Amino acid sequence: MKDFAGPGPVPPAPSGAPLPVVFTGTARAYFRIWLVNLLLSLATIGIWSAWAKVRRRRYFLGNTQVGGATFEYLATGLTLLKGRLIVVAALALYAGLQVLEPRVSWLLGLGYVVVLPWLIVRSLAFNARNTQWCAVRFGFRARWRDGFVAAIVMPFLALISLGLLLPVSTRRTATFWVNGHRLGTAAFSSAPSLAPLYRALGLALAVFMGLAALAGGAVWGGVLALSLAPGEAGLALNTLPLVGLLVIFPAFLFAGAFYRARLRNAVLGGMTLEGGHRFRSTLSAPRFAWIVLSNMVVTVLSLGLAHPWAAIRLWRYQCACLTVIPAGPLDAFIEARQAEGNVIASEFSDLEGFEVGL
């Protein structure tokens, strides 16, 4: 079954002009893939979800172009299924040990902290190795220590600092992801400044408080009016928790997406690829946040049926705001990366085992 209708990979135009990232997929085409994936996953008690993930990634990457060349995802559903079975077995063992021997819960938690960074690094390496552009595979190289700092240490510091170290944490996590990736043997790198991230955090907090105040005032006014009606005071009090959720969650989601847009612009806008190739990210934080929030509302109201439209809408906007700025003609760069293929293939042979992400 063909999962996407985009053009196959062709060499990009040999030009140093900026190359926009173009997405050619449609919600209608992806809806068919999503619906078949959903029905087969339900019919197979989740087993098909591994193949569903492969089909989804092939559709999105196969319809994403840079310079006329599309991306390819090479992993198979069987490979992903093996990884999921291993993770499920580990979780079952963890749950069983907690029931049979609760006293070792702290030891299991310590084991989780130790193993999680390794799982993250391995999963990123697997997905990178199974993605290619112009017949050149991506790669990912990072040490366990890098994953431990990015996934465990920095989020913990952000938490205990009550968010004051959030920009430091998110920058460390983002640069761990970017700086570990390769295109062939050419390394990506990014070192964004903290100043724009702290400004983004301040703006996100202001947006959150402003939205919460506006929405809270309107909703609480309705509750107050209801409480003044004869015999309705009890109903008004019972709605208070729901009112709080309806006010806080959308405002938090919008502010979080606002910050993510600014973070993405800072990290990808400062990203380079070995050889002097640069990138530009121009997401509008308010528009990105609105897309995220409205996608959630429409998906919930449609009981999930609008999910394909929402996913396509978000991916298309992110692609439209990303541009590759080559240092010069790409022909020589691509030919050099393709020639490296046989040299680096053996280096990644141990990464062909499984993908651990659920």
XYZ file of C-alpha atoms in Angstrom:
358
model
C 0.000 0.000 0.000
C 1.441 3.371 -0.984
C 1.555 5.689 2.015
C 2.291 8.984 0.318
C 1.966 10.602 -3.046
C 4.861 13.033 -2.884
C 7.653 12.997 -5.476
C 10.613 10.747 -4.885
C 14.019 12.009 -3.767
C 15.804 13.966 -6.463
C 19.009 16.003 -6.207
C 18.263 19.570 -5.132
C 19.062 22.438 -7.426
C 22.768 23.339 -7.242
C 22.227 26.812 -5.867
C 23.320 28.811 -2.868
C 19.936 30.546 -2.745
C 17.704 29.971 0.314
C 15.742 26.721 0.097
C 12.317 26.734 1.756
C 11.066 23.587 3.450
C 7.887 22.618 1.589
C 5.193 20.227 2.754
C 2.895 18.795 0.057
C 0.709 16.487 2.147
C -3.042 16.962 2.561
C -5.423 16.282 5.417
C -7.646 14.170 3.152
C -4.831 11.824 2.140
C -3.515 11.528 5.684
C -7.022 10.923 7.068
C -7.232 7.679 5.080
C -3.882 6.506 6.458
C -4.836 7.536 9.991
C -8.219 5.806 9.835
C -6.776 2.528 8.556
C -4.053 2.694 11.211
C -6.632 3.304 13.931
C -8.910 0.460 12.874
C -6.071 -2.038 12.461
C -4.525 -1.019 15.798
C -7.852 -1.621 17.532
C -8.390 -4.920 15.719
C -4.914 -6.193 16.655
C -5.014 -4.921 20.274
C -2.293 -2.372 19.552
C 0.123 -4.608 17.649
C -0.426 -2.718 14.383
C 0.553 0.553 16.087
C 4.205 -0.142 15.215
C 3.367 -0.292 11.500
C 1.052 2.693 11.988
C 3.981 4.738 13.277
C 6.087 3.779 10.260
C 3.305 4.696 7.813
C 2.733 8.017 9.578
C 6.402 8.982 9.492
C 6.771 7.911 5.877
C 3.816 10.076 4.903
C 5.027 13.201 6.684
C 8.691 12.838 5.696
C 7.854 11.659 2.170
C 5.887 14.836 1.599
C 8.470 17.177 3.109
C 10.849 18.643 0.564
C 14.045 20.681 0.676
C 15.267 21.829 -2.705
C 12.899 19.419 -4.455
C 14.221 16.356 -2.613
C 12.021 14.520 -0.126
C 12.975 12.680 3.037
C 12.612 8.920 3.500
C 11.967 6.824 6.588
C 13.502 3.364 6.254
C 12.547 1.525 9.440
C 10.032 -1.329 9.381
C 7.046 -2.024 11.588
C 8.540 -5.331 12.750
C 11.662 -3.568 14.036
C 9.591 -1.055 15.971
C 7.402 -3.823 17.349
C 10.427 -5.603 18.807
C 11.440 -2.455 20.634
C 7.946 -1.942 22.000
C 7.728 -5.501 23.252
C 10.981 -5.047 25.123
C 9.740 -1.810 26.711
C 6.365 -3.354 27.621
C 8.119 -6.358 29.180
C 10.345 -4.038 31.227
C 7.336 -2.035 32.443
C 5.492 -5.230 33.352
C 8.518 -6.444 35.302
C 8.717 -3.080 37.073
C 5.011 -3.195 38.036
C 5.272 -6.817 39.156
C 8.271 -6.154 41.379
C 6.530 -3.186 42.974
C 3.592 -5.405 43.902
C 5.660 -8.364 45.101
C 8.413 -6.410 46.818
C 7.430 -2.763 47.498
C 10.591 -2.202 49.519
C 12.706 -2.223 46.354
C 10.684 0.576 44.711
C 13.465 3.081 45.352
C 15.971 0.771 43.670
C 13.694 0.399 40.642
C 13.322 4.177 40.471
C 17.107 4.542 40.516
C 17.368 1.984 37.735
C 14.855 3.994 35.693
C 16.948 7.148 36.108
C 20.036 5.274 34.942
C 18.412 3.511 31.978
C 16.251 6.372 30.624
C 19.150 8.414 29.140
C 20.454 5.310 27.369
C 16.997 4.623 25.936
C 16.693 8.207 24.699
C 20.097 8.165 23.018
C 19.435 4.797 21.405
C 16.004 5.819 20.149
C 17.302 9.063 18.651
C 20.153 7.180 16.988
C 17.779 4.591 15.543
C 15.349 7.133 14.095
C 18.148 9.288 12.697
C 19.865 6.310 11.072
C 16.585 5.277 9.462
C 15.951 8.725 7.960
C 17.641 9.918 4.789
C 17.652 12.813 2.345
C 19.141 12.612 -1.146
C 20.246 9.032 -0.359
C 22.293 10.350 2.594
C 21.387 8.951 5.984
C 21.212 10.988 9.141
C 22.946 9.887 12.312
C 22.989 10.706 16.003
C 25.935 10.539 18.375
C 25.742 11.292 22.073
C 27.027 9.829 25.305
C 24.950 8.506 28.168
C 26.160 11.450 30.241
C 24.748 13.924 27.708
C 21.358 12.223 27.813
C 21.430 12.098 31.615
C 22.061 15.844 31.908
C 19.474 16.753 29.254
C 16.689 14.377 30.364
C 17.188 14.129 34.136
C 19.424 16.808 35.649
C 18.249 19.930 33.832
C 14.475 19.260 34.103
C 14.980 18.578 37.830
C 16.839 21.865 38.288
C 14.104 23.715 36.384
C 11.502 22.150 38.665
C 13.163 22.938 41.991
C 13.957 26.489 40.821
C 10.210 27.034 40.236
C 10.839 27.647 36.550
C 13.676 30.151 36.890
C 16.069 27.737 35.197
C 13.559 26.645 32.536
C 15.375 28.486 29.694
C 18.660 26.874 30.771
C 16.994 23.459 30.834
C 15.190 23.763 27.509
C 18.291 25.140 25.790
C 20.347 22.213 27.072
C 17.748 19.682 25.914
C 17.364 21.309 22.498
C 21.095 21.580 21.854
C 21.554 17.965 22.986
C 19.123 16.992 20.205
C 20.618 19.290 17.538
C 24.310 18.846 18.274
C 24.018 15.077 18.355
C 22.627 14.835 14.820
C 24.627 14.326 11.647
C 23.887 14.292 7.934
C 26.308 11.635 6.820
C 29.347 12.694 8.815
C 28.557 16.425 8.684
C 27.567 17.634 12.145
C 24.749 19.984 13.058
C 25.392 22.539 15.786
C 23.485 25.241 17.639
C 24.393 27.457 20.587
C 21.520 29.891 21.192
C 21.889 32.717 23.675
C 19.975 32.578 26.937
C 18.779 36.191 26.690
C 16.052 35.602 24.054
C 14.882 32.511 25.921
C 14.429 34.434 29.163
C 12.586 37.142 27.230
C 10.398 34.417 25.735
C 9.713 33.009 29.203
C 8.742 36.453 30.485
C 6.399 37.007 27.552
C 4.890 33.525 27.981
C 4.196 34.231 31.650
C 2.619 37.574 30.755
C 0.470 35.853 28.121
C -0.577 33.193 30.618
C -1.561 35.676 33.304
C -3.362 37.904 30.819
C -5.374 35.068 29.310
C -6.137 33.599 32.723
C -7.352 36.972 33.969
C -9.556 37.616 30.920
C -11.016 34.121 30.780
C -11.312 33.942 34.544
C -13.175 37.219 34.747
C -15.692 36.126 32.118
C -16.254 32.649 33.522
C -16.336 33.719 37.150
C -18.852 36.384 36.247
C -21.112 33.651 34.912
C -20.648 31.595 38.066
C -21.443 34.607 40.228
C -24.593 35.309 38.267
C -25.622 31.699 38.663
C -24.963 31.789 42.395
C -27.254 34.806 42.804
C -30.161 32.989 41.209
C -32.599 31.490 43.719
C -31.654 27.928 44.616
C -28.590 27.880 42.344
C -25.844 28.701 44.861
C -24.995 25.042 45.418
C -24.660 24.423 41.695
C -22.361 27.409 41.373
C -20.078 26.104 44.122
C -19.957 22.665 42.527
C -18.786 24.172 39.243
C -15.773 25.944 40.806
C -13.226 23.134 40.148
C -14.383 22.796 36.555
C -14.202 26.560 36.070
C -10.641 26.582 37.354
C -9.666 23.828 34.918
C -11.384 25.528 31.989
C -9.502 28.744 32.727
C -6.046 27.471 33.642
C -5.477 24.652 31.154
C -6.097 26.556 27.865
C -4.088 29.529 29.128
C -1.222 27.216 30.154
C -1.330 25.386 26.803
C -1.274 28.649 24.845
C 1.591 30.105 26.903
C 3.578 26.863 26.648
C 3.204 26.802 22.858
C 4.167 30.490 22.751
C 7.420 29.688 24.563
C 8.106 26.622 22.365
C 7.821 28.757 19.238
C 10.393 31.235 20.538
C 12.654 28.368 21.627
C 12.397 26.769 18.181
C 13.281 30.053 16.471
C 16.305 30.523 18.721
C 17.618 26.960 18.385
C 16.897 26.310 14.701
C 17.586 29.908 13.714
C 21.078 29.541 15.144
C 21.655 26.047 13.744
C 24.421 25.348 11.256
C 25.505 22.289 9.299
C 29.158 21.553 8.792
C 30.322 23.403 5.711
C 28.700 26.714 6.590
C 25.081 25.845 5.764
C 22.644 27.784 7.952
C 18.951 27.681 8.867
C 16.280 30.273 9.541
C 13.120 29.724 11.630
C 10.428 32.413 11.548
C 7.537 31.004 13.587
C 5.095 33.596 14.857
C 4.701 32.700 18.530
C 1.072 33.922 18.795
C 0.056 32.153 15.593
C 1.820 28.928 16.545
C 0.192 28.997 19.981
C -3.214 29.632 18.409
C -2.759 26.665 16.052
C -1.831 24.387 18.962
C -4.773 25.544 21.095
C -7.371 25.512 18.319
C -6.129 22.096 17.148
C -6.771 20.707 20.615
C -10.260 22.246 20.817
C -11.295 21.001 17.379
C -9.879 17.534 18.033
C -11.747 17.218 21.333
C -15.029 18.528 19.893
C -14.770 16.129 16.939
C -14.047 13.188 19.279
C -10.641 12.770 17.639
C -11.801 12.708 14.016
C -10.122 16.053 13.308
C -6.716 14.800 14.481
C -5.359 14.253 10.915
C -6.352 17.787 9.903
C -4.766 19.207 13.072
C -1.518 17.259 12.590
C -1.197 18.334 8.944
C -1.996 21.942 9.827
C 0.706 22.145 12.498
C 3.385 20.352 10.445
C 2.702 22.494 7.376
C 3.068 25.710 9.354
C 6.341 24.584 10.947
C 7.732 23.636 7.529
C 6.604 26.920 5.978
C 8.568 28.837 8.609
C 11.839 26.924 8.154
C 14.408 27.789 5.492
C 17.765 26.236 4.623
C 20.459 28.718 3.589
C 23.258 26.816 1.797
C 26.784 28.189 1.907
C 26.952 27.485 -1.829
C 25.973 24.863 -4.400
C 24.977 21.603 -2.694
C 26.088 19.138 -5.374
C 29.598 18.667 -4.002
C 28.326 18.475 -0.408
C 25.757 15.787 -1.277
C 28.217 13.767 -3.373
C 30.725 13.822 -0.496
C 28.071 12.636 1.967
C 26.927 9.878 -0.401
C 30.527 8.696 -0.807
C 30.796 8.431 2.973
C 27.854 6.025 3.071
C 29.866 2.818 2.876
C 32.427 4.178 5.314
C 29.972 5.007 8.092
C 27.555 2.108 7.554
C 29.455 -0.237 9.849
C 29.606 2.422 12.556
C 25.846 2.283 12.918
C 25.369 -1.452 12.533
C 24.597 -1.820 16.225
C 21.755 0.680 15.923
C 19.672 -1.479 13.606
C 18.183 -3.372 16.534
C 15.072 -1.548 17.705
C 13.433 1.757 18.442
C 12.479 2.135 22.076
C 10.005 4.994 21.862
C 6.336 4.219 22.505
